[in-house]
Amino acid sequence: DIVLTQSPALAVSLGQRATISCKTNQNVDYYGNSYMHWYQQKPGQQPKLLIYLASNLASGIPARFSGRGSGTDFTLTIDPVEADDTATYYCQQSRNLPNTFGAGTKLELK
Amino acid sequence: QVQLKESGPGLVQPSQTLSLTCTVSGFSLTSYHVHWVRQPPGKGLEWMGRIQNGGSTDYNSALKSRLSISRDTSKSQVFLKMNSLQTEDTAMYFCARSTMGMTTGVMDAWGQGASVTVSS
């Protein structure tokens, strides 16, 4: 199984930039696409798709969210951070089955 | 409007079988895959398996021996059955959909989840 590694937590100030990283132990690229996706989950809620195929913004997601990366290194950036962004963020790969998720990064405000 | 809604018993006894239903609306099961993902309390997400638009299934090898996913397209329902439940199977169980092709693993809509506790 592909293992995804995320830092457990990140604290940023309102209006600043948050960069969340996700590293995989195998390449998740295939024929020019990176099979990496990002989700936001708030307490008591279901996950919400933010970014798919590494850099594509999901429908209805504000442009403050962006994703980049390829191969084994990926980042999710939120700029500027708003109070409503406090949540846990998960990366997920779909290059190989089983689909696997990172352990999540909890974003908190300073 | 796309919706998925999980339902099932909140409490299951150890060694018994869990049965959950995901009822969908706003899209067809013959055009989308449906996944099951679970989340133990305070922990991360685990992909359990999926039923593809054509009806074939894929399972996480860690659960394959205990897990079965099926569907009734006429009722727009997907079913999860998992046997030999233990306390570590206590979790929130989500169903989610994805499209085909490059985005086959992109879960763009999720249900609110069904809480399952395994306890005697």
PDB file of C-alpha atoms in Angstrom:
ATOM      1  CA  ASP A   1       0.000   0.000   0.000  1.00  0.00           C
ATOM      2  CA  ILE A   2       1.117   3.567  -0.673  1.00  0.00           C
ATOM      3  CA  VAL A   3       1.848   5.409   2.579  1.00  0.00           C
ATOM      4  CA  LEU A   4       1.121   9.138   2.833  1.00  0.00           C
ATOM      5  CA  THR A   5       2.874  11.192   5.496  1.00  0.00           C
ATOM      6  CA  GLN A   6       1.541  14.504   6.820  1.00  0.00           C
ATOM      7  CA  SER A   7       2.625  16.698   9.707  1.00  0.00           C
ATOM      8  CA  PRO A   8       0.126  16.399  12.555  1.00  0.00           C
ATOM      9  CA  ALA A   9      -0.581  20.082  13.073  1.00  0.00           C
ATOM     10  CA  LEU A  10       0.052  23.576  11.802  1.00  0.00           C
ATOM     11  CA  ALA A  11      -0.677  26.927  13.438  1.00  0.00           C
ATOM     12  CA  VAL A  12      -0.972  30.095  11.372  1.00  0.00           C
ATOM     13  CA  SER A  13      -2.280  33.602  11.890  1.00  0.00           C
ATOM     14  CA  LEU A  14      -5.398  34.962  10.253  1.00  0.00           C
ATOM     15  CA  GLY A  15      -4.614  36.404   6.841  1.00  0.00           C
ATOM     16  CA  GLN A  16      -1.348  34.526   6.514  1.00  0.00           C
ATOM     17  CA  ARG A  17      -0.436  31.621   4.273  1.00  0.00           C
ATOM     18  CA  ALA A  18      -0.759  28.000   5.377  1.00  0.00           C
ATOM     19  CA  THR A  19       1.201  25.308   3.566  1.00  0.00           C
ATOM     20  CA  ILE A  20       0.359  21.695   4.315  1.00  0.00           C
ATOM     21  CA  SER A  21       2.601  18.982   2.974  1.00  0.00           C
ATOM     22  CA  CYS A  22       2.010  15.365   1.994  1.00  0.00           C
ATOM     23  CA  LYS A  23       4.778  12.957   1.057  1.00  0.00           C
ATOM     24  CA  THR A  24       4.252   9.500  -0.417  1.00  0.00           C
ATOM     25  CA  ASN A  25       6.537   6.478  -0.316  1.00  0.00           C
ATOM     26  CA  GLN A  26       5.810   5.734  -3.979  1.00  0.00           C
ATOM     27  CA  ASN A  27       5.371   7.841  -7.062  1.00  0.00           C
ATOM     28  CA  VAL A  28       1.677   8.624  -7.625  1.00  0.00           C
ATOM     29  CA  ASP A  29       2.139  10.056 -11.131  1.00  0.00           C
ATOM     30  CA  TYR A  30       0.824   8.210 -14.154  1.00  0.00           C
ATOM     31  CA  TYR A  31       0.758   9.363 -17.764  1.00  0.00           C
ATOM     32  CA  GLY A  32       1.146  13.013 -16.857  1.00  0.00           C
ATOM     33  CA  ASN A  33      -1.357  13.115 -14.004  1.00  0.00           C
ATOM     34  CA  SER A  34      -0.671  13.120 -10.282  1.00  0.00           C
ATOM     35  CA  TYR A  35      -3.244  11.024  -8.474  1.00  0.00           C
ATOM     36  CA  MET A  36      -3.262  13.111  -5.314  1.00  0.00           C
ATOM     37  CA  HIS A  37      -6.321  14.757  -3.812  1.00  0.00           C
ATOM     38  CA  TRP A  38      -7.046  16.925  -0.770  1.00  0.00           C
ATOM     39  CA  TYR A  39     -10.005  17.006   1.601  1.00  0.00           C
ATOM     40  CA  GLN A  40     -11.098  19.271   4.440  1.00  0.00           C
ATOM     41  CA  GLN A  41     -12.902  17.848   7.439  1.00  0.00           C
ATOM     42  CA  LYS A  42     -14.414  19.887  10.240  1.00  0.00           C
ATOM     43  CA  PRO A  43     -15.405  18.273  13.558  1.00  0.00           C
ATOM     44  CA  GLY A  44     -18.606  16.272  13.287  1.00  0.00           C
ATOM     45  CA  GLN A  45     -18.759  16.637   9.509  1.00  0.00           C
ATOM     46  CA  GLN A  46     -17.946  14.537   6.498  1.00  0.00           C
ATOM     47  CA  PRO A  47     -14.812  15.214   4.445  1.00  0.00           C
ATOM     48  CA  LYS A  48     -15.120  17.762   1.639  1.00  0.00           C
ATOM     49  CA  LEU A  49     -13.152  17.604  -1.588  1.00  0.00           C
ATOM     50  CA  LEU A  50     -10.906  20.640  -2.099  1.00  0.00           C
ATOM     51  CA  ILE A  51      -8.336  19.727  -4.749  1.00  0.00           C
ATOM     52  CA  TYR A  52      -8.155  16.796  -7.159  1.00  0.00           C
ATOM     53  CA  LEU A  53      -5.341  15.517  -9.356  1.00  0.00           C
ATOM     54  CA  ALA A  54      -2.877  17.586  -7.364  1.00  0.00           C
ATOM     55  CA  SER A  55      -3.846  21.032  -8.590  1.00  0.00           C
ATOM     56  CA  ASN A  56      -7.455  21.168  -9.768  1.00  0.00           C
ATOM     57  CA  LEU A  57      -9.868  23.174  -7.644  1.00  0.00           C
ATOM     58  CA  ALA A  58     -13.080  21.304  -6.839  1.00  0.00           C
ATOM     59  CA  SER A  59     -16.413  22.884  -7.616  1.00  0.00           C
ATOM     60  CA  GLY A  60     -17.417  25.661  -5.235  1.00  0.00           C
ATOM     61  CA  ILE A  61     -14.047  25.834  -3.484  1.00  0.00           C
ATOM     62  CA  PRO A  62     -12.618  29.366  -3.139  1.00  0.00           C
ATOM     63  CA  ALA A  63      -9.460  30.248  -5.010  1.00  0.00           C
ATOM     64  CA  ARG A  64      -7.683  30.774  -1.669  1.00  0.00           C
ATOM     65  CA  PHE A  65      -7.061  27.033  -1.827  1.00  0.00           C
ATOM     66  CA  SER A  66      -4.463  25.689  -4.222  1.00  0.00           C
ATOM     67  CA  GLY A  67      -2.479  22.520  -4.671  1.00  0.00           C
ATOM     68  CA  ARG A  68       0.771  21.633  -6.324  1.00  0.00           C
ATOM     69  CA  GLY A  69       3.332  18.919  -6.541  1.00  0.00           C
ATOM     70  CA  SER A  70       4.206  15.758  -8.412  1.00  0.00           C
ATOM     71  CA  GLY A  71       5.787  12.390  -7.872  1.00  0.00           C
ATOM     72  CA  THR A  72       6.063  11.960  -4.133  1.00  0.00           C
ATOM     73  CA  ASP A  73       5.826  15.527  -2.791  1.00  0.00           C
ATOM     74  CA  PHE A  74       2.655  17.554  -2.650  1.00  0.00           C
ATOM     75  CA  THR A  75       1.404  20.680  -0.929  1.00  0.00           C
ATOM     76  CA  LEU A  76      -1.923  22.284  -0.186  1.00  0.00           C
ATOM     77  CA  THR A  77      -1.788  26.048   0.271  1.00  0.00           C
ATOM     78  CA  ILE A  78      -4.421  28.285   1.824  1.00  0.00           C
ATOM     79  CA  ASP A  79      -3.768  31.977   1.231  1.00  0.00           C
ATOM     80  CA  PRO A  80      -5.028  33.953   2.986  1.00  0.00           C
ATOM     81  CA  VAL A  81      -6.218  31.839   5.901  1.00  0.00           C
ATOM     82  CA  GLU A  82      -9.655  32.660   7.261  1.00  0.00           C
ATOM     83  CA  ALA A  83     -11.176  31.662  10.606  1.00  0.00           C
ATOM     84  CA  ASP A  84     -13.484  29.172   8.877  1.00  0.00           C
ATOM     85  CA  ASP A  85     -10.467  27.228   7.597  1.00  0.00           C
ATOM     86  CA  THR A  86      -9.730  25.664  10.987  1.00  0.00           C
ATOM     87  CA  ALA A  87     -10.136  21.977  10.229  1.00  0.00           C
ATOM     88  CA  THR A  88      -8.200  18.808   9.571  1.00  0.00           C
ATOM     89  CA  TYR A  89      -6.847  18.384   6.054  1.00  0.00           C
ATOM     90  CA  TYR A  90      -6.263  14.972   4.490  1.00  0.00           C
ATOM     91  CA  CYS A  91      -4.364  14.012   1.385  1.00  0.00           C
ATOM     92  CA  GLN A  92      -5.413  10.886  -0.517  1.00  0.00           C
ATOM     93  CA  GLN A  93      -3.849   8.955  -3.386  1.00  0.00           C
ATOM     94  CA  SER A  94      -5.722   7.019  -6.030  1.00  0.00           C
ATOM     95  CA  ARG A  95      -2.730   5.860  -8.107  1.00  0.00           C
ATOM     96  CA  ASN A  96      -2.998   2.351  -6.698  1.00  0.00           C
ATOM     97  CA  LEU A  97      -5.632   0.425  -4.829  1.00  0.00           C
ATOM     98  CA  PRO A  98      -6.264   0.537  -1.998  1.00  0.00           C
ATOM     99  CA  ASN A  99      -6.904   4.254  -1.999  1.00  0.00           C
ATOM    100  CA  THR A 100      -5.006   5.543   1.014  1.00  0.00           C
ATOM    101  CA  PHE A 101      -5.160   8.707   3.092  1.00  0.00           C
ATOM    102  CA  GLY A 102      -2.625  10.623   5.085  1.00  0.00           C
ATOM    103  CA  ALA A 103      -3.167  10.834   8.833  1.00  0.00           C
ATOM    104  CA  GLY A 104      -4.335  14.417   8.525  1.00  0.00           C
ATOM    105  CA  THR A 105      -2.967  17.849   9.409  1.00  0.00           C
ATOM    106  CA  LYS A 106      -4.932  19.883  11.922  1.00  0.00           C
ATOM    107  CA  LEU A 107      -4.881  23.559  11.041  1.00  0.00           C
ATOM    108  CA  GLU A 108      -5.205  25.904  13.995  1.00  0.00           C
ATOM    109  CA  LEU A 109      -5.092  29.683  14.358  1.00  0.00           C
ATOM    110  CA  LYS A 110      -2.389  31.385  16.368  1.00  0.00           C
TER     111      LYS A 110
ATOM    112  CA  GLN B   1     -28.973  17.819  -5.925  1.00  0.00           C
ATOM    113  CA  VAL B   2     -26.475  15.077  -5.194  1.00  0.00           C
ATOM    114  CA  GLN B   3     -27.059  13.347  -1.867  1.00  0.00           C
ATOM    115  CA  LEU B   4     -25.818  10.242  -0.130  1.00  0.00           C
ATOM    116  CA  LYS B   5     -27.237   9.055   3.168  1.00  0.00           C
ATOM    117  CA  GLU B   6     -26.007   6.202   5.313  1.00  0.00           C
ATOM    118  CA  SER B   7     -28.282   4.211   7.569  1.00  0.00           C
ATOM    119  CA  GLY B   8     -27.924   1.243   9.850  1.00  0.00           C
ATOM    120  CA  PRO B   9     -27.811   0.098  13.466  1.00  0.00           C
ATOM    121  CA  GLY B  10     -25.810   2.260  15.797  1.00  0.00           C
ATOM    122  CA  LEU B  11     -24.807  -0.654  18.010  1.00  0.00           C
ATOM    123  CA  VAL B  12     -23.494  -4.047  16.994  1.00  0.00           C
ATOM    124  CA  GLN B  13     -22.380  -6.828  19.289  1.00  0.00           C
ATOM    125  CA  PRO B  14     -18.871  -8.272  18.975  1.00  0.00           C
ATOM    126  CA  SER B  15     -18.571 -11.119  16.472  1.00  0.00           C
ATOM    127  CA  GLN B  16     -21.806 -10.049  14.763  1.00  0.00           C
ATOM    128  CA  THR B  17     -22.332  -8.699  11.259  1.00  0.00           C
ATOM    129  CA  LEU B  18     -22.648  -5.023  10.375  1.00  0.00           C
ATOM    130  CA  SER B  19     -25.128  -4.061   7.671  1.00  0.00           C
ATOM    131  CA  LEU B  20     -25.224  -0.508   6.352  1.00  0.00           C
ATOM    132  CA  THR B  21     -27.161   1.080   3.513  1.00  0.00           C
ATOM    133  CA  CYS B  22     -26.167   4.092   1.454  1.00  0.00           C
ATOM    134  CA  THR B  23     -29.168   5.644  -0.291  1.00  0.00           C
ATOM    135  CA  VAL B  24     -28.242   8.039  -3.064  1.00  0.00           C
ATOM    136  CA  SER B  25     -30.158  10.661  -5.025  1.00  0.00           C
ATOM    137  CA  GLY B  26     -29.340  13.123  -7.757  1.00  0.00           C
ATOM    138  CA  PHE B  27     -27.201  10.674  -9.706  1.00  0.00           C
ATOM    139  CA  SER B  28     -27.271   7.151 -11.063  1.00  0.00           C
ATOM    140  CA  LEU B  29     -25.326   4.236  -9.605  1.00  0.00           C
ATOM    141  CA  THR B  30     -24.689   3.059 -13.152  1.00  0.00           C
ATOM    142  CA  SER B  31     -22.709   6.233 -13.881  1.00  0.00           C
ATOM    143  CA  TYR B  32     -20.688   6.613 -10.686  1.00  0.00           C
ATOM    144  CA  HIS B  33     -18.652   4.480  -8.316  1.00  0.00           C
ATOM    145  CA  VAL B  34     -19.608   4.377  -4.635  1.00  0.00           C
ATOM    146  CA  HIS B  35     -16.971   3.964  -1.951  1.00  0.00           C
ATOM    147  CA  TRP B  36     -17.115   3.138   1.739  1.00  0.00           C
ATOM    148  CA  VAL B  37     -14.689   4.950   4.038  1.00  0.00           C
ATOM    149  CA  ARG B  38     -14.549   4.656   7.814  1.00  0.00           C
ATOM    150  CA  GLN B  39     -13.088   6.789  10.582  1.00  0.00           C
ATOM    151  CA  PRO B  40     -12.529   5.532  14.141  1.00  0.00           C
ATOM    152  CA  PRO B  41     -13.174   8.125  16.831  1.00  0.00           C
ATOM    153  CA  GLY B  42     -10.423  10.739  16.834  1.00  0.00           C
ATOM    154  CA  LYS B  43      -8.502   9.014  14.040  1.00  0.00           C
ATOM    155  CA  GLY B  44      -7.992   9.258  10.304  1.00  0.00           C
ATOM    156  CA  LEU B  45      -9.796   7.933   7.245  1.00  0.00           C
ATOM    157  CA  GLU B  46      -9.592   4.352   5.989  1.00  0.00           C
ATOM    158  CA  TRP B  47     -10.817   3.354   2.529  1.00  0.00           C
ATOM    159  CA  MET B  48     -12.738   0.117   2.800  1.00  0.00           C
ATOM    160  CA  GLY B  49     -13.817  -0.629  -0.743  1.00  0.00           C
ATOM    161  CA  ARG B  50     -15.982   0.404  -3.662  1.00  0.00           C
ATOM    162  CA  ILE B  51     -18.590  -0.802  -6.084  1.00  0.00           C
ATOM    163  CA  GLN B  52     -17.963   0.428  -9.578  1.00  0.00           C
ATOM    164  CA  ASN B  53     -20.585   1.804 -11.938  1.00  0.00           C
ATOM    165  CA  GLY B  54     -20.704  -1.536 -13.727  1.00  0.00           C
ATOM    166  CA  GLY B  55     -21.218  -3.493 -10.514  1.00  0.00           C
ATOM    167  CA  SER B  56     -17.750  -4.917  -9.947  1.00  0.00           C
ATOM    168  CA  THR B  57     -16.154  -4.463  -6.541  1.00  0.00           C
ATOM    169  CA  ASP B  58     -12.726  -3.703  -5.081  1.00  0.00           C
ATOM    170  CA  TYR B  59     -11.807  -4.157  -1.450  1.00  0.00           C
ATOM    171  CA  ASN B  60      -9.057  -3.109   0.906  1.00  0.00           C
ATOM    172  CA  SER B  61      -7.053  -6.285   1.404  1.00  0.00           C
ATOM    173  CA  ALA B  62      -6.990  -5.611   5.143  1.00  0.00           C
ATOM    174  CA  LEU B  63     -10.774  -6.108   5.232  1.00  0.00           C
ATOM    175  CA  LYS B  64     -11.421  -8.267   2.196  1.00  0.00           C
ATOM    176  CA  SER B  65     -12.104 -11.474   4.071  1.00  0.00           C
ATOM    177  CA  ARG B  66     -14.860  -9.832   6.122  1.00  0.00           C
ATOM    178  CA  LEU B  67     -16.335  -7.282   3.732  1.00  0.00           C
ATOM    179  CA  SER B  68     -18.989  -7.365   1.036  1.00  0.00           C
ATOM    180  CA  ILE B  69     -20.350  -4.436  -0.994  1.00  0.00           C
ATOM    181  CA  SER B  70     -23.406  -4.777  -3.209  1.00  0.00           C
ATOM    182  CA  ARG B  71     -26.160  -2.606  -4.645  1.00  0.00           C
ATOM    183  CA  ASP B  72     -29.733  -2.363  -5.849  1.00  0.00           C
ATOM    184  CA  THR B  73     -29.775   0.111  -8.718  1.00  0.00           C
ATOM    185  CA  SER B  74     -33.593   0.147  -8.842  1.00  0.00           C
ATOM    186  CA  LYS B  75     -33.637   1.514  -5.303  1.00  0.00           C
ATOM    187  CA  SER B  76     -30.475   3.643  -5.681  1.00  0.00           C
ATOM    188  CA  GLN B  77     -28.953   1.854  -2.716  1.00  0.00           C
ATOM    189  CA  VAL B  78     -25.511   0.486  -1.961  1.00  0.00           C
ATOM    190  CA  PHE B  79     -25.002  -2.022   0.824  1.00  0.00           C
ATOM    191  CA  LEU B  80     -22.062  -2.787   3.073  1.00  0.00           C
ATOM    192  CA  LYS B  81     -21.835  -5.993   5.051  1.00  0.00           C
ATOM    193  CA  MET B  82     -18.924  -6.780   7.314  1.00  0.00           C
ATOM    194  CA  ASN B  83     -18.768  -9.809   9.560  1.00  0.00           C
ATOM    195  CA  SER B  84     -16.869 -10.779  12.703  1.00  0.00           C
ATOM    196  CA  LEU B  85     -16.981  -7.275  14.116  1.00  0.00           C
ATOM    197  CA  GLN B  86     -14.606  -6.339  16.915  1.00  0.00           C
ATOM    198  CA  THR B  87     -14.330  -3.252  19.105  1.00  0.00           C
ATOM    199  CA  GLU B  88     -11.723  -1.790  16.763  1.00  0.00           C
ATOM    200  CA  ASP B  89     -14.426  -1.621  14.071  1.00  0.00           C
ATOM    201  CA  THR B  90     -16.151   1.111  16.090  1.00  0.00           C
ATOM    202  CA  ALA B  91     -16.155   4.074  13.726  1.00  0.00           C
ATOM    203  CA  MET B  92     -18.096   6.539  11.629  1.00  0.00           C
ATOM    204  CA  TYR B  93     -18.851   4.899   8.289  1.00  0.00           C
ATOM    205  CA  PHE B  94     -19.154   7.133   5.229  1.00  0.00           C
ATOM    206  CA  CYS B  95     -20.247   6.410   1.690  1.00  0.00           C
ATOM    207  CA  ALA B  96     -18.911   8.643  -1.072  1.00  0.00           C
ATOM    208  CA  ARG B  97     -19.140   8.741  -4.850  1.00  0.00           C
ATOM    209  CA  SER B  98     -16.561   9.170  -7.552  1.00  0.00           C
ATOM    210  CA  THR B  99     -16.617   9.400 -11.320  1.00  0.00           C
ATOM    211  CA  MET B 100     -14.777   7.237 -13.800  1.00  0.00           C
ATOM    212  CA  GLY B 101     -11.530   7.649 -15.704  1.00  0.00           C
ATOM    213  CA  MET B 102      -8.805   9.841 -14.247  1.00  0.00           C
ATOM    214  CA  THR B 103     -11.050  10.906 -11.395  1.00  0.00           C
ATOM    215  CA  THR B 104     -12.090   7.382 -10.472  1.00  0.00           C
ATOM    216  CA  GLY B 105     -10.658   7.790  -6.982  1.00  0.00           C
ATOM    217  CA  VAL B 106     -11.774  11.366  -6.404  1.00  0.00           C
ATOM    218  CA  MET B 107     -14.585  11.350  -3.857  1.00  0.00           C
ATOM    219  CA  ASP B 108     -16.525  14.474  -4.722  1.00  0.00           C
ATOM    220  CA  ALA B 109     -19.635  13.920  -2.604  1.00  0.00           C
ATOM    221  CA  TRP B 110     -19.993  12.262   0.781  1.00  0.00           C
ATOM    222  CA  GLY B 111     -22.773  11.204   3.075  1.00  0.00           C
ATOM    223  CA  GLN B 112     -22.985  12.520   6.604  1.00  0.00           C
ATOM    224  CA  GLY B 113     -21.880   9.194   8.014  1.00  0.00           C
ATOM    225  CA  ALA B 114     -23.337   6.448  10.184  1.00  0.00           C
ATOM    226  CA  SER B 115     -21.910   5.965  13.652  1.00  0.00           C
ATOM    227  CA  VAL B 116     -21.325   2.337  14.574  1.00  0.00           C
ATOM    228  CA  THR B 117     -20.310   1.154  18.029  1.00  0.00           C
ATOM    229  CA  VAL B 118     -19.233  -2.419  18.598  1.00  0.00           C
ATOM    230  CA  SER B 119     -20.004  -3.362  22.176  1.00  0.00           C
ATOM    231  CA  SER B 120     -21.761  -6.007  24.191  1.00  0.00           C
TER     232      SER B 120
END
